[in-house]
Amino acid sequence: MSERRTVAVIGGGVVGVSCALMLAREGHQVTMFEKGRVGHGCSWGNGAQYNAGSSLPMAYPGIIRQAVRWLIDTNGPVRFAPRELPRTFPWLLRFLGTGRLKNWAPAYDALHALNAQCASLYRDMLGEVDWNRHFRPNGALHVFRGDSLGPLDHMVDVMRSEKGVRFQRISTDEVFELEPQLSRAYRRGIFFPDSGHVTSPPGLVKGLMDRAASLGASVQTATVVAIEPDTERVKVQTNSGARGFDSVVIAAGIASRDLARSLGVTLPLASERGYHITMRGADSGVSRPVTDAASAFVATPLSEGLRIVGIAEFDAPDAPPNKDQSKKLRASAQAMLPDLSVGQVSEWMGVRPSTPDSLPIIDRHPRHPSVFFATGHGHMGISGAPMTAALISDLVAARAPRLSCIPYRLR
């Protein structure tokens, strides 16, 4: 066991809570700071799936042509708010650079390394009973309307095979054997048998936090306004007072951007807002996460109902939700599941902290060795949280990390 330390974890999403649990397991005295309810920020509204096989960077070879289409298609899955473009433009240039093959392939390698063990790590963190309560390991399905495969498809197949990812390219009939209610417009699919979903994202976060609390971790409801390192301690200033700690982990999603800036660090995080609709009583529409490959929206059956999640909207975190985005998701749901009976529908918008290369930031502050970053997971918080927490626990303990942190360093 490492030396017992007092550790503050800032942020109560799936990444922060996973860090709190891993640190508490090692005997550290952990205090989590969350301004709202634990698990009710961005982690509350995600697509609920884990899928190491599809851990591909958002940017890919050919992305420049696609980006032009996004800019001119007001009905597409990506929207850039004009008021946010000055802040987003440098990020976008780096994003497009990730789509170059020499950058894209290493980014895939690093994402796969981070996400591949998520299921076994969660099982270890939660225990067998809670794992079975929260997780449904019955695979994930990607579906396509076109018949033919392109050069990029073959390249991805090779990359996945080299990593030992199990996947099956399946025919039209096989798609409908798995999911009979899908539109007959889908012509083929990819099935990932080792993937699955959680029945309730906030339920998962609560389960992790309950386990951390049983090991002595506590939660303080407060907004962190400043982090002040000195030679021996780190002071966390909140709207309800200040406390000192041996170490601080910044896992505050998009809010990490401002906290890092106050410490002299610029994080390459964009405010990528995602939307979902959840239709109560319609959870039987599909039996596993189904991703429409063309629009990248995902349908997942949850305990709350059928969730349709998607949209990448680059706008200020505090800008009002755009009602048109939820309308797009309703239309996408009807196109995917023509016989879907839509009853009560809830709508949601949250802010993903997204990096241009899709790789999270898991690192120590360059000048303040007691301050750590665990943020920038974008679309893959559920998949990346357990290994991120394991790496943070290694860094706090000043031991060699179990996985090289070079791809996830500050950049």
mmCIF file of C-alpha atoms in Angstrom:
data_model
loop_
_atom_site.group_PDB
_atom_site.id
_atom_site.type_symbol
_atom_site.label_atom_id
_atom_site.label_comp_id
_atom_site.label_asym_id
_atom_site.label_seq_id
_atom_site.Cartn_x
_atom_site.Cartn_y
_atom_site.Cartn_z
ATOM 1 C CA MET A 1 0.000 0.000 0.000
ATOM 2 C CA SER A 2 1.237 3.498 -0.820
ATOM 3 C CA GLU A 3 1.739 6.264 1.770
ATOM 4 C CA ARG A 4 -1.638 7.447 3.073
ATOM 5 C CA ARG A 5 -2.421 10.928 1.762
ATOM 6 C CA THR A 6 -5.305 13.366 1.861
ATOM 7 C CA VAL A 7 -6.603 13.751 -1.679
ATOM 8 C CA ALA A 8 -9.210 16.100 -3.129
ATOM 9 C CA VAL A 9 -11.007 14.944 -6.270
ATOM 10 C CA ILE A 10 -12.756 17.785 -8.079
ATOM 11 C CA GLY A 11 -15.690 16.543 -10.138
ATOM 12 C CA GLY A 12 -18.392 13.980 -9.406
ATOM 13 C CA GLY A 13 -18.811 12.342 -12.816
ATOM 14 C CA VAL A 14 -17.849 8.802 -13.735
ATOM 15 C CA VAL A 15 -14.154 9.716 -14.081
ATOM 16 C CA GLY A 16 -13.927 11.589 -10.778
ATOM 17 C CA VAL A 17 -15.879 8.963 -8.858
ATOM 18 C CA SER A 18 -13.728 6.178 -10.324
ATOM 19 C CA CYS A 19 -10.622 8.074 -9.197
ATOM 20 C CA ALA A 20 -12.105 8.508 -5.725
ATOM 21 C CA LEU A 21 -12.800 4.779 -5.464
ATOM 22 C CA MET A 22 -9.365 3.695 -6.687
ATOM 23 C CA LEU A 23 -7.626 6.129 -4.328
ATOM 24 C CA ALA A 24 -9.786 5.123 -1.364
ATOM 25 C CA ARG A 25 -8.985 1.467 -2.033
ATOM 26 C CA GLU A 26 -5.321 2.317 -1.588
ATOM 27 C CA GLY A 27 -5.986 3.818 1.827
ATOM 28 C CA HIS A 28 -5.981 7.509 0.942
ATOM 29 C CA GLN A 29 -8.367 9.892 2.692
ATOM 30 C CA VAL A 30 -10.468 11.144 -0.234
ATOM 31 C CA THR A 31 -12.799 14.143 -0.384
ATOM 32 C CA MET A 32 -14.799 14.730 -3.548
ATOM 33 C CA PHE A 33 -15.949 18.226 -4.450
ATOM 34 C CA GLU A 34 -19.047 18.440 -6.658
ATOM 35 C CA LYS A 35 -21.138 21.572 -7.132
ATOM 36 C CA GLY A 36 -24.313 19.593 -7.915
ATOM 37 C CA ARG A 37 -25.385 16.002 -7.434
ATOM 38 C CA VAL A 38 -22.799 13.284 -7.946
ATOM 39 C CA GLY A 39 -23.358 11.600 -11.313
ATOM 40 C CA HIS A 40 -25.812 14.231 -12.588
ATOM 41 C CA GLY A 41 -23.559 16.237 -14.900
ATOM 42 C CA CYS A 42 -22.339 15.037 -18.274
ATOM 43 C CA SER A 43 -22.175 11.447 -16.960
ATOM 44 C CA TRP A 44 -25.919 11.456 -16.349
ATOM 45 C CA GLY A 45 -26.875 11.769 -20.011
ATOM 46 C CA ASN A 46 -24.358 9.717 -21.994
ATOM 47 C CA GLY A 47 -25.032 6.859 -24.404
ATOM 48 C CA ALA A 48 -24.429 4.278 -21.648
ATOM 49 C CA GLN A 49 -22.328 1.924 -23.751
ATOM 50 C CA TYR A 50 -18.819 0.581 -23.381
ATOM 51 C CA ASN A 51 -17.108 -0.656 -26.514
ATOM 52 C CA ALA A 52 -13.345 -0.955 -26.692
ATOM 53 C CA GLY A 53 -13.639 -2.182 -30.269
ATOM 54 C CA SER A 54 -14.966 1.160 -31.461
ATOM 55 C CA SER A 55 -12.466 3.313 -29.580
ATOM 56 C CA LEU A 56 -11.647 5.315 -32.680
ATOM 57 C CA PRO A 57 -10.651 8.992 -32.625
ATOM 58 C CA MET A 58 -13.434 11.285 -33.809
ATOM 59 C CA ALA A 59 -11.141 12.591 -36.552
ATOM 60 C CA TYR A 60 -10.203 10.084 -39.250
ATOM 61 C CA PRO A 61 -8.603 10.056 -42.715
ATOM 62 C CA GLY A 62 -10.884 12.032 -45.018
ATOM 63 C CA ILE A 63 -12.300 14.147 -42.185
ATOM 64 C CA ILE A 64 -11.617 17.436 -43.983
ATOM 65 C CA ARG A 65 -14.186 16.676 -46.686
ATOM 66 C CA GLN A 66 -16.673 15.582 -44.064
ATOM 67 C CA ALA A 67 -16.084 18.719 -41.987
ATOM 68 C CA VAL A 68 -17.010 20.898 -44.964
ATOM 69 C CA ARG A 69 -20.308 19.018 -45.252
ATOM 70 C CA TRP A 70 -20.965 19.548 -41.545
ATOM 71 C CA LEU A 71 -20.442 23.276 -41.860
ATOM 72 C CA ILE A 72 -23.037 23.633 -44.611
ATOM 73 C CA ASP A 73 -25.583 21.011 -43.473
ATOM 74 C CA THR A 74 -27.828 22.564 -40.845
ATOM 75 C CA ASN A 75 -29.606 19.214 -40.348
ATOM 76 C CA GLY A 76 -26.418 17.237 -39.812
ATOM 77 C CA PRO A 77 -25.089 15.761 -36.551
ATOM 78 C CA VAL A 78 -22.438 18.486 -36.061
ATOM 79 C CA ARG A 79 -23.028 22.180 -35.434
ATOM 80 C CA PHE A 80 -20.538 24.992 -34.856
ATOM 81 C CA ALA A 81 -22.095 28.000 -33.140
ATOM 82 C CA PRO A 82 -20.754 31.192 -34.778
ATOM 83 C CA ARG A 83 -20.163 32.860 -31.391
ATOM 84 C CA GLU A 84 -17.927 29.982 -30.276
ATOM 85 C CA LEU A 85 -15.860 29.720 -33.483
ATOM 86 C CA PRO A 86 -13.014 32.038 -32.339
ATOM 87 C CA ARG A 87 -12.394 29.742 -29.359
ATOM 88 C CA THR A 88 -13.058 26.542 -31.320
ATOM 89 C CA PHE A 89 -11.022 27.321 -34.457
ATOM 90 C CA PRO A 90 -7.538 26.437 -33.068
ATOM 91 C CA TRP A 91 -9.020 23.242 -31.620
ATOM 92 C CA LEU A 92 -10.612 22.439 -34.979
ATOM 93 C CA LEU A 93 -7.287 22.798 -36.793
ATOM 94 C CA ARG A 94 -5.703 20.307 -34.404
ATOM 95 C CA PHE A 95 -8.735 18.049 -34.798
ATOM 96 C CA LEU A 96 -8.294 17.993 -38.572
ATOM 97 C CA GLY A 97 -4.602 17.212 -38.080
ATOM 98 C CA THR A 98 -5.535 14.105 -36.086
ATOM 99 C CA GLY A 99 -7.271 12.826 -39.223
ATOM 100 C CA ARG A 100 -3.903 12.393 -40.927
ATOM 101 C CA LEU A 101 -3.033 8.695 -40.928
ATOM 102 C CA LYS A 102 0.294 9.208 -39.155
ATOM 103 C CA ASN A 103 -1.578 10.784 -36.223
ATOM 104 C CA TRP A 104 -4.810 8.809 -36.372
ATOM 105 C CA ALA A 105 -3.308 5.317 -36.025
ATOM 106 C CA PRO A 106 -1.288 6.123 -32.850
ATOM 107 C CA ALA A 107 -4.346 7.840 -31.351
ATOM 108 C CA TYR A 108 -6.350 4.667 -31.939
ATOM 109 C CA ASP A 109 -3.610 2.602 -30.277
ATOM 110 C CA ALA A 110 -3.704 4.831 -27.195
ATOM 111 C CA LEU A 111 -7.519 4.836 -26.957
ATOM 112 C CA HIS A 112 -7.634 1.071 -27.261
ATOM 113 C CA ALA A 113 -4.991 0.666 -24.549
ATOM 114 C CA LEU A 114 -6.972 2.921 -22.218
ATOM 115 C CA ASN A 115 -10.394 1.395 -22.840
ATOM 116 C CA ALA A 116 -9.773 -2.288 -23.581
ATOM 117 C CA GLN A 117 -9.851 -3.481 -19.952
ATOM 118 C CA CYS A 118 -12.796 -1.360 -18.799
ATOM 119 C CA ALA A 119 -15.201 -4.265 -18.235
ATOM 120 C CA SER A 120 -12.813 -6.286 -16.076
ATOM 121 C CA LEU A 121 -11.746 -3.183 -14.145
ATOM 122 C CA TYR A 122 -15.358 -2.254 -13.384
ATOM 123 C CA ARG A 123 -16.024 -5.807 -12.238
ATOM 124 C CA ASP A 124 -13.085 -5.547 -9.855
ATOM 125 C CA MET A 125 -14.128 -2.077 -8.628
ATOM 126 C CA LEU A 126 -17.787 -2.948 -8.055
ATOM 127 C CA GLY A 127 -17.685 -6.619 -7.157
ATOM 128 C CA GLU A 128 -19.625 -9.365 -8.909
ATOM 129 C CA VAL A 129 -23.075 -8.553 -7.489
ATOM 130 C CA ASP A 130 -23.027 -4.854 -8.374
ATOM 131 C CA TRP A 131 -21.414 -5.539 -11.738
ATOM 132 C CA ASN A 132 -24.319 -7.809 -12.664
ATOM 133 C CA ARG A 133 -26.771 -5.198 -11.423
ATOM 134 C CA HIS A 134 -25.369 -2.331 -13.514
ATOM 135 C CA PHE A 135 -23.923 -3.948 -16.652
ATOM 136 C CA ARG A 136 -25.473 -5.756 -19.613
ATOM 137 C CA PRO A 137 -22.630 -7.410 -21.586
ATOM 138 C CA ASN A 138 -24.767 -8.462 -24.550
ATOM 139 C CA GLY A 139 -22.800 -6.759 -27.305
ATOM 140 C CA ALA A 140 -23.102 -3.608 -29.399
ATOM 141 C CA LEU A 141 -24.189 -3.173 -33.000
ATOM 142 C CA HIS A 142 -23.219 -0.647 -35.690
ATOM 143 C CA VAL A 143 -25.533 -0.489 -38.701
ATOM 144 C CA PHE A 144 -25.039 0.885 -42.229
ATOM 145 C CA ARG A 145 -27.382 1.854 -45.046
ATOM 146 C CA GLY A 146 -24.808 1.329 -47.818
ATOM 147 C CA ASP A 147 -23.739 -2.075 -49.123
ATOM 148 C CA SER A 148 -20.090 -1.517 -49.951
ATOM 149 C CA LEU A 149 -17.022 -1.181 -47.734
ATOM 150 C CA GLY A 150 -14.459 1.522 -48.414
ATOM 151 C CA PRO A 151 -10.665 1.548 -47.933
ATOM 152 C CA LEU A 152 -11.047 3.023 -44.440
ATOM 153 C CA ASP A 153 -13.317 0.121 -43.393
ATOM 154 C CA HIS A 154 -10.686 -2.412 -44.380
ATOM 155 C CA MET A 155 -8.006 -0.400 -42.568
ATOM 156 C CA VAL A 156 -10.049 -0.313 -39.368
ATOM 157 C CA ASP A 157 -10.692 -4.054 -39.611
ATOM 158 C CA VAL A 158 -6.952 -4.682 -39.734
ATOM 159 C CA MET A 159 -6.291 -2.357 -36.795
ATOM 160 C CA ARG A 160 -8.957 -3.998 -34.675
ATOM 161 C CA SER A 161 -7.745 -7.482 -35.552
ATOM 162 C CA GLU A 162 -4.194 -6.563 -34.613
ATOM 163 C CA LYS A 163 -5.441 -5.517 -31.171
ATOM 164 C CA GLY A 164 -7.414 -8.721 -30.674
ATOM 165 C CA VAL A 165 -10.788 -6.957 -30.789
ATOM 166 C CA ARG A 166 -13.576 -9.400 -31.546
ATOM 167 C CA PHE A 167 -16.042 -8.177 -34.170
ATOM 168 C CA GLN A 168 -18.227 -9.682 -36.858
ATOM 169 C CA ARG A 169 -19.299 -8.011 -40.079
ATOM 170 C CA ILE A 170 -22.845 -9.251 -40.550
ATOM 171 C CA SER A 171 -25.406 -9.326 -43.360
ATOM 172 C CA THR A 172 -28.836 -7.715 -43.601
ATOM 173 C CA ASP A 173 -30.565 -10.845 -42.341
ATOM 174 C CA GLU A 174 -28.166 -11.180 -39.429
ATOM 175 C CA VAL A 175 -28.765 -7.536 -38.457
ATOM 176 C CA PHE A 176 -32.505 -8.177 -38.195
ATOM 177 C CA GLU A 177 -32.008 -11.437 -36.329
ATOM 178 C CA LEU A 178 -30.277 -9.401 -33.636
ATOM 179 C CA GLU A 179 -32.630 -6.391 -33.744
ATOM 180 C CA PRO A 180 -35.927 -7.192 -35.525
ATOM 181 C CA GLN A 181 -37.445 -3.726 -35.124
ATOM 182 C CA LEU A 182 -34.748 -1.859 -37.047
ATOM 183 C CA SER A 183 -35.557 -0.180 -40.345
ATOM 184 C CA ARG A 184 -35.180 -2.408 -43.402
ATOM 185 C CA ALA A 185 -33.075 0.368 -44.943
ATOM 186 C CA TYR A 186 -30.031 -0.974 -43.093
ATOM 187 C CA ARG A 187 -28.001 -3.238 -45.351
ATOM 188 C CA ARG A 188 -25.219 -4.522 -43.107
ATOM 189 C CA GLY A 189 -23.697 -4.228 -39.658
ATOM 190 C CA ILE A 190 -20.799 -4.862 -37.316
ATOM 191 C CA PHE A 191 -21.431 -6.768 -34.106
ATOM 192 C CA PHE A 192 -19.064 -6.422 -31.111
ATOM 193 C CA PRO A 193 -19.754 -9.418 -28.838
ATOM 194 C CA ASP A 194 -17.539 -8.241 -25.968
ATOM 195 C CA SER A 195 -19.268 -4.894 -25.592
ATOM 196 C CA GLY A 196 -22.459 -3.812 -23.878
ATOM 197 C CA HIS A 197 -24.084 -1.087 -21.832
ATOM 198 C CA VAL A 198 -25.061 -0.011 -18.348
ATOM 199 C CA THR A 199 -28.710 -0.004 -17.344
ATOM 200 C CA SER A 200 -28.499 3.493 -15.819
ATOM 201 C CA PRO A 201 -25.477 5.844 -16.100
ATOM 202 C CA PRO A 202 -26.297 7.729 -12.875
ATOM 203 C CA GLY A 203 -26.916 4.386 -11.192
ATOM 204 C CA LEU A 204 -23.412 3.274 -12.164
ATOM 205 C CA VAL A 205 -21.860 6.448 -10.759
ATOM 206 C CA LYS A 206 -23.858 6.075 -7.549
ATOM 207 C CA GLY A 207 -22.732 2.458 -7.223
ATOM 208 C CA LEU A 208 -19.088 3.484 -7.591
ATOM 209 C CA MET A 209 -19.520 6.333 -5.101
ATOM 210 C CA ASP A 210 -21.243 4.059 -2.592
ATOM 211 C CA ARG A 211 -18.286 1.684 -2.798
ATOM 212 C CA ALA A 212 -15.856 4.605 -2.352
ATOM 213 C CA ALA A 213 -17.859 5.887 0.626
ATOM 214 C CA SER A 214 -17.696 2.455 2.256
ATOM 215 C CA LEU A 215 -13.914 2.897 2.164
ATOM 216 C CA GLY A 216 -14.048 6.319 3.805
ATOM 217 C CA ALA A 217 -14.393 8.714 0.854
ATOM 218 C CA SER A 218 -16.676 11.697 1.428
ATOM 219 C CA VAL A 219 -18.491 14.236 -0.737
ATOM 220 C CA GLN A 220 -18.566 17.985 -0.198
ATOM 221 C CA THR A 221 -21.199 19.882 -2.173
ATOM 222 C CA ALA A 222 -19.348 23.025 -3.200
ATOM 223 C CA THR A 223 -18.042 24.933 -6.207
ATOM 224 C CA VAL A 224 -14.253 25.022 -6.415
ATOM 225 C CA VAL A 225 -13.179 28.549 -7.313
ATOM 226 C CA ALA A 226 -9.390 28.215 -7.031
ATOM 227 C CA ILE A 227 -6.581 25.752 -6.426
ATOM 228 C CA GLU A 228 -3.557 27.180 -4.624
ATOM 229 C CA PRO A 229 -0.483 24.940 -4.411
ATOM 230 C CA ASP A 230 2.393 25.755 -2.068
ATOM 231 C CA THR A 231 5.545 23.879 -1.156
ATOM 232 C CA GLU A 232 3.881 21.214 0.985
ATOM 233 C CA ARG A 233 0.085 21.391 0.639
ATOM 234 C CA VAL A 234 -2.551 22.318 -1.916
ATOM 235 C CA LYS A 235 -5.342 24.631 -0.811
ATOM 236 C CA VAL A 236 -8.752 24.115 -2.406
ATOM 237 C CA GLN A 237 -10.806 27.318 -2.278
ATOM 238 C CA THR A 238 -14.563 26.812 -2.562
ATOM 239 C CA ASN A 239 -17.652 28.955 -2.230
ATOM 240 C CA SER A 240 -18.019 27.577 1.287
ATOM 241 C CA GLY A 241 -14.435 27.941 2.512
ATOM 242 C CA ALA A 242 -10.953 26.523 2.034
ATOM 243 C CA ARG A 243 -9.303 23.190 2.864
ATOM 244 C CA GLY A 244 -5.775 21.888 2.476
ATOM 245 C CA PHE A 245 -4.779 18.552 0.933
ATOM 246 C CA ASP A 246 -1.659 16.609 0.075
ATOM 247 C CA SER A 247 -2.847 16.088 -3.511
ATOM 248 C CA VAL A 248 -5.604 17.333 -5.815
ATOM 249 C CA VAL A 249 -7.095 15.532 -8.842
ATOM 250 C CA ILE A 250 -8.895 17.770 -11.351
ATOM 251 C CA ALA A 251 -11.612 15.662 -12.997
ATOM 252 C CA ALA A 252 -14.183 18.390 -13.498
ATOM 253 C CA GLY A 253 -15.073 17.905 -17.148
ATOM 254 C CA ILE A 254 -15.223 21.137 -19.132
ATOM 255 C CA ALA A 255 -14.779 23.123 -15.887
ATOM 256 C CA SER A 256 -11.257 21.658 -15.745
ATOM 257 C CA ARG A 257 -10.386 24.159 -18.485
ATOM 258 C CA ASP A 258 -10.807 27.186 -16.217
ATOM 259 C CA LEU A 259 -9.228 25.513 -13.182
ATOM 260 C CA ALA A 260 -6.172 24.606 -15.255
ATOM 261 C CA ARG A 261 -5.931 28.126 -16.636
ATOM 262 C CA SER A 262 -5.755 29.500 -13.098
ATOM 263 C CA LEU A 263 -2.730 27.228 -12.609
ATOM 264 C CA GLY A 264 -0.991 28.460 -15.754
ATOM 265 C CA VAL A 265 -1.958 25.489 -17.954
ATOM 266 C CA THR A 266 -4.012 25.624 -21.149
ATOM 267 C CA LEU A 267 -5.995 22.426 -21.693
ATOM 268 C CA PRO A 268 -7.028 21.658 -25.308
ATOM 269 C CA LEU A 269 -10.672 21.119 -24.346
ATOM 270 C CA ALA A 270 -13.601 22.119 -26.504
ATOM 271 C CA SER A 271 -17.114 22.527 -25.194
ATOM 272 C CA GLU A 272 -18.780 19.790 -27.252
ATOM 273 C CA ARG A 273 -22.409 19.706 -26.231
ATOM 274 C CA GLY A 274 -24.321 16.467 -26.634
ATOM 275 C CA TYR A 275 -28.081 15.909 -26.580
ATOM 276 C CA HIS A 276 -30.314 13.000 -25.757
ATOM 277 C CA ILE A 277 -33.958 12.133 -25.677
ATOM 278 C CA THR A 278 -35.279 9.313 -23.510
ATOM 279 C CA MET A 279 -38.598 7.674 -24.327
ATOM 280 C CA ARG A 280 -40.204 6.016 -21.343
ATOM 281 C CA GLY A 281 -41.714 2.604 -21.951
ATOM 282 C CA ALA A 282 -39.884 2.180 -25.256
ATOM 283 C CA ASP A 283 -36.824 0.354 -23.936
ATOM 284 C CA SER A 284 -37.776 -2.810 -25.846
ATOM 285 C CA GLY A 285 -37.127 -1.122 -29.218
ATOM 286 C CA VAL A 286 -33.592 -2.551 -29.203
ATOM 287 C CA SER A 287 -31.872 -4.992 -26.871
ATOM 288 C CA ARG A 288 -28.359 -3.502 -26.991
ATOM 289 C CA PRO A 289 -26.671 -0.242 -28.074
ATOM 290 C CA VAL A 290 -27.231 0.332 -31.797
ATOM 291 C CA THR A 291 -25.185 3.013 -33.583
ATOM 292 C CA ASP A 292 -26.283 4.479 -36.903
ATOM 293 C CA ALA A 293 -22.885 4.761 -38.593
ATOM 294 C CA ALA A 294 -23.825 7.624 -40.915
ATOM 295 C CA SER A 295 -25.143 10.011 -38.278
ATOM 296 C CA ALA A 296 -23.292 8.546 -35.254
ATOM 297 C CA PHE A 297 -26.380 8.647 -33.038
ATOM 298 C CA VAL A 298 -26.890 5.755 -30.639
ATOM 299 C CA ALA A 299 -30.033 4.025 -29.355
ATOM 300 C CA THR A 300 -29.596 2.291 -25.979
ATOM 301 C CA PRO A 301 -32.194 0.492 -23.815
ATOM 302 C CA LEU A 302 -32.025 1.819 -20.258
ATOM 303 C CA SER A 303 -34.069 1.260 -17.135
ATOM 304 C CA GLU A 304 -35.482 4.766 -17.719
ATOM 305 C CA GLY A 305 -36.548 3.945 -21.288
ATOM 306 C CA LEU A 306 -35.014 4.025 -24.761
ATOM 307 C CA ARG A 307 -32.301 6.654 -24.995
ATOM 308 C CA ILE A 308 -31.305 8.275 -28.288
ATOM 309 C CA VAL A 309 -28.047 10.188 -27.915
ATOM 310 C CA GLY A 310 -25.986 12.119 -30.427
ATOM 311 C CA ILE A 311 -25.146 15.549 -31.840
ATOM 312 C CA ALA A 312 -21.811 17.315 -31.535
ATOM 313 C CA GLU A 313 -22.597 20.971 -30.950
ATOM 314 C CA PHE A 314 -19.673 23.305 -30.371
ATOM 315 C CA ASP A 315 -21.087 26.153 -28.333
ATOM 316 C CA ALA A 316 -20.473 27.860 -25.006
ATOM 317 C CA PRO A 317 -21.149 25.545 -22.045
ATOM 318 C CA ASP A 318 -23.764 27.889 -20.591
ATOM 319 C CA ALA A 319 -25.595 28.700 -23.844
ATOM 320 C CA PRO A 320 -29.280 27.677 -23.830
ATOM 321 C CA PRO A 321 -30.101 24.243 -25.331
ATOM 322 C CA ASN A 322 -30.980 24.282 -29.015
ATOM 323 C CA LYS A 323 -34.443 22.722 -29.386
ATOM 324 C CA ASP A 324 -33.734 21.814 -33.009
ATOM 325 C CA GLN A 325 -31.152 19.274 -31.859
ATOM 326 C CA SER A 326 -33.709 17.261 -29.916
ATOM 327 C CA LYS A 327 -35.987 17.341 -32.972
ATOM 328 C CA LYS A 328 -33.179 15.806 -35.027
ATOM 329 C CA LEU A 329 -32.877 12.971 -32.508
ATOM 330 C CA ARG A 330 -36.619 12.299 -32.635
ATOM 331 C CA ALA A 331 -36.447 12.110 -36.433
ATOM 332 C CA SER A 332 -33.418 9.813 -36.244
ATOM 333 C CA ALA A 333 -35.211 7.530 -33.790
ATOM 334 C CA GLN A 334 -38.208 7.182 -36.118
ATOM 335 C CA ALA A 335 -35.910 6.514 -39.079
ATOM 336 C CA MET A 336 -34.057 3.785 -37.204
ATOM 337 C CA LEU A 337 -37.171 2.241 -35.602
ATOM 338 C CA PRO A 338 -40.177 2.967 -37.875
ATOM 339 C CA ASP A 339 -42.692 1.158 -35.657
ATOM 340 C CA LEU A 340 -41.507 2.841 -32.477
ATOM 341 C CA SER A 341 -44.369 4.042 -30.308
ATOM 342 C CA VAL A 342 -43.270 7.384 -28.881
ATOM 343 C CA GLY A 343 -44.931 8.315 -25.616
ATOM 344 C CA GLN A 344 -43.479 10.480 -22.860
ATOM 345 C CA VAL A 345 -40.144 11.964 -23.967
ATOM 346 C CA SER A 346 -37.570 13.744 -21.814
ATOM 347 C CA GLU A 347 -34.865 15.945 -23.328
ATOM 348 C CA TRP A 348 -31.369 16.716 -22.068
ATOM 349 C CA MET A 349 -28.199 18.562 -23.049
ATOM 350 C CA GLY A 350 -24.754 18.206 -21.476
ATOM 351 C CA VAL A 351 -21.209 19.338 -22.191
ATOM 352 C CA ARG A 352 -18.539 16.849 -23.185
ATOM 353 C CA PRO A 353 -14.919 17.914 -22.504
ATOM 354 C CA SER A 354 -13.394 16.959 -25.857
ATOM 355 C CA THR A 355 -9.776 17.016 -26.985
ATOM 356 C CA PRO A 356 -8.852 17.365 -30.680
ATOM 357 C CA ASP A 357 -7.171 13.934 -30.782
ATOM 358 C CA SER A 358 -9.882 12.233 -28.641
ATOM 359 C CA LEU A 359 -7.249 11.301 -26.045
ATOM 360 C CA PRO A 360 -7.950 12.315 -22.452
ATOM 361 C CA ILE A 361 -5.468 14.213 -20.322
ATOM 362 C CA ILE A 362 -4.057 12.068 -17.500
ATOM 363 C CA ASP A 363 -0.992 13.788 -16.121
ATOM 364 C CA ARG A 364 0.749 15.636 -13.316
ATOM 365 C CA HIS A 365 1.016 19.436 -13.354
ATOM 366 C CA PRO A 366 4.458 20.358 -14.767
ATOM 367 C CA ARG A 367 5.305 22.727 -11.875
ATOM 368 C CA HIS A 368 3.063 21.555 -9.040
ATOM 369 C CA PRO A 369 3.679 17.816 -8.524
ATOM 370 C CA SER A 370 0.730 17.421 -6.148
ATOM 371 C CA VAL A 371 -1.831 18.509 -8.764
ATOM 372 C CA PHE A 372 -3.111 15.943 -11.275
ATOM 373 C CA PHE A 373 -5.432 16.080 -14.295
ATOM 374 C CA ALA A 374 -7.989 13.428 -15.309
ATOM 375 C CA THR A 375 -10.228 15.008 -17.909
ATOM 376 C CA GLY A 376 -11.009 15.299 -21.634
ATOM 377 C CA HIS A 377 -12.673 11.918 -22.198
ATOM 378 C CA GLY A 378 -15.199 13.285 -24.693
ATOM 379 C CA HIS A 379 -17.571 10.539 -25.852
ATOM 380 C CA MET A 380 -15.777 7.744 -23.990
ATOM 381 C CA GLY A 381 -16.039 8.525 -20.292
ATOM 382 C CA ILE A 382 -17.582 5.196 -19.291
ATOM 383 C CA SER A 383 -14.995 3.223 -21.239
ATOM 384 C CA GLY A 384 -11.997 5.290 -20.150
ATOM 385 C CA ALA A 385 -12.810 5.994 -16.500
ATOM 386 C CA PRO A 386 -11.494 2.801 -14.825
ATOM 387 C CA MET A 387 -8.026 2.810 -16.384
ATOM 388 C CA THR A 388 -7.803 6.581 -15.910
ATOM 389 C CA ALA A 389 -8.470 6.039 -12.212
ATOM 390 C CA ALA A 390 -5.855 3.290 -12.072
ATOM 391 C CA LEU A 391 -3.265 5.558 -13.690
ATOM 392 C CA ILE A 392 -4.119 8.436 -11.354
ATOM 393 C CA SER A 393 -3.669 6.147 -8.347
ATOM 394 C CA ASP A 394 -0.241 5.177 -9.724
ATOM 395 C CA LEU A 395 0.754 8.815 -10.238
ATOM 396 C CA VAL A 396 -0.411 9.883 -6.769
ATOM 397 C CA ALA A 397 1.609 7.026 -5.283
ATOM 398 C CA ALA A 398 4.672 8.101 -7.344
ATOM 399 C CA ARG A 399 5.088 4.621 -8.786
ATOM 400 C CA ALA A 400 5.538 3.551 -12.385
ATOM 401 C CA PRO A 401 2.109 3.660 -14.068
ATOM 402 C CA ARG A 402 0.733 0.313 -15.205
ATOM 403 C CA LEU A 403 0.241 1.826 -18.674
ATOM 404 C CA SER A 404 2.448 4.430 -20.332
ATOM 405 C CA CYS A 405 0.925 7.877 -19.753
ATOM 406 C CA ILE A 406 2.867 9.471 -22.621
ATOM 407 C CA PRO A 407 -0.134 9.565 -25.027
ATOM 408 C CA TYR A 408 -2.294 11.227 -22.362
ATOM 409 C CA ARG A 409 0.192 13.859 -21.173
ATOM 410 C CA LEU A 410 -0.498 17.602 -21.153
ATOM 411 C CA ARG A 411 -0.142 18.902 -24.694
#
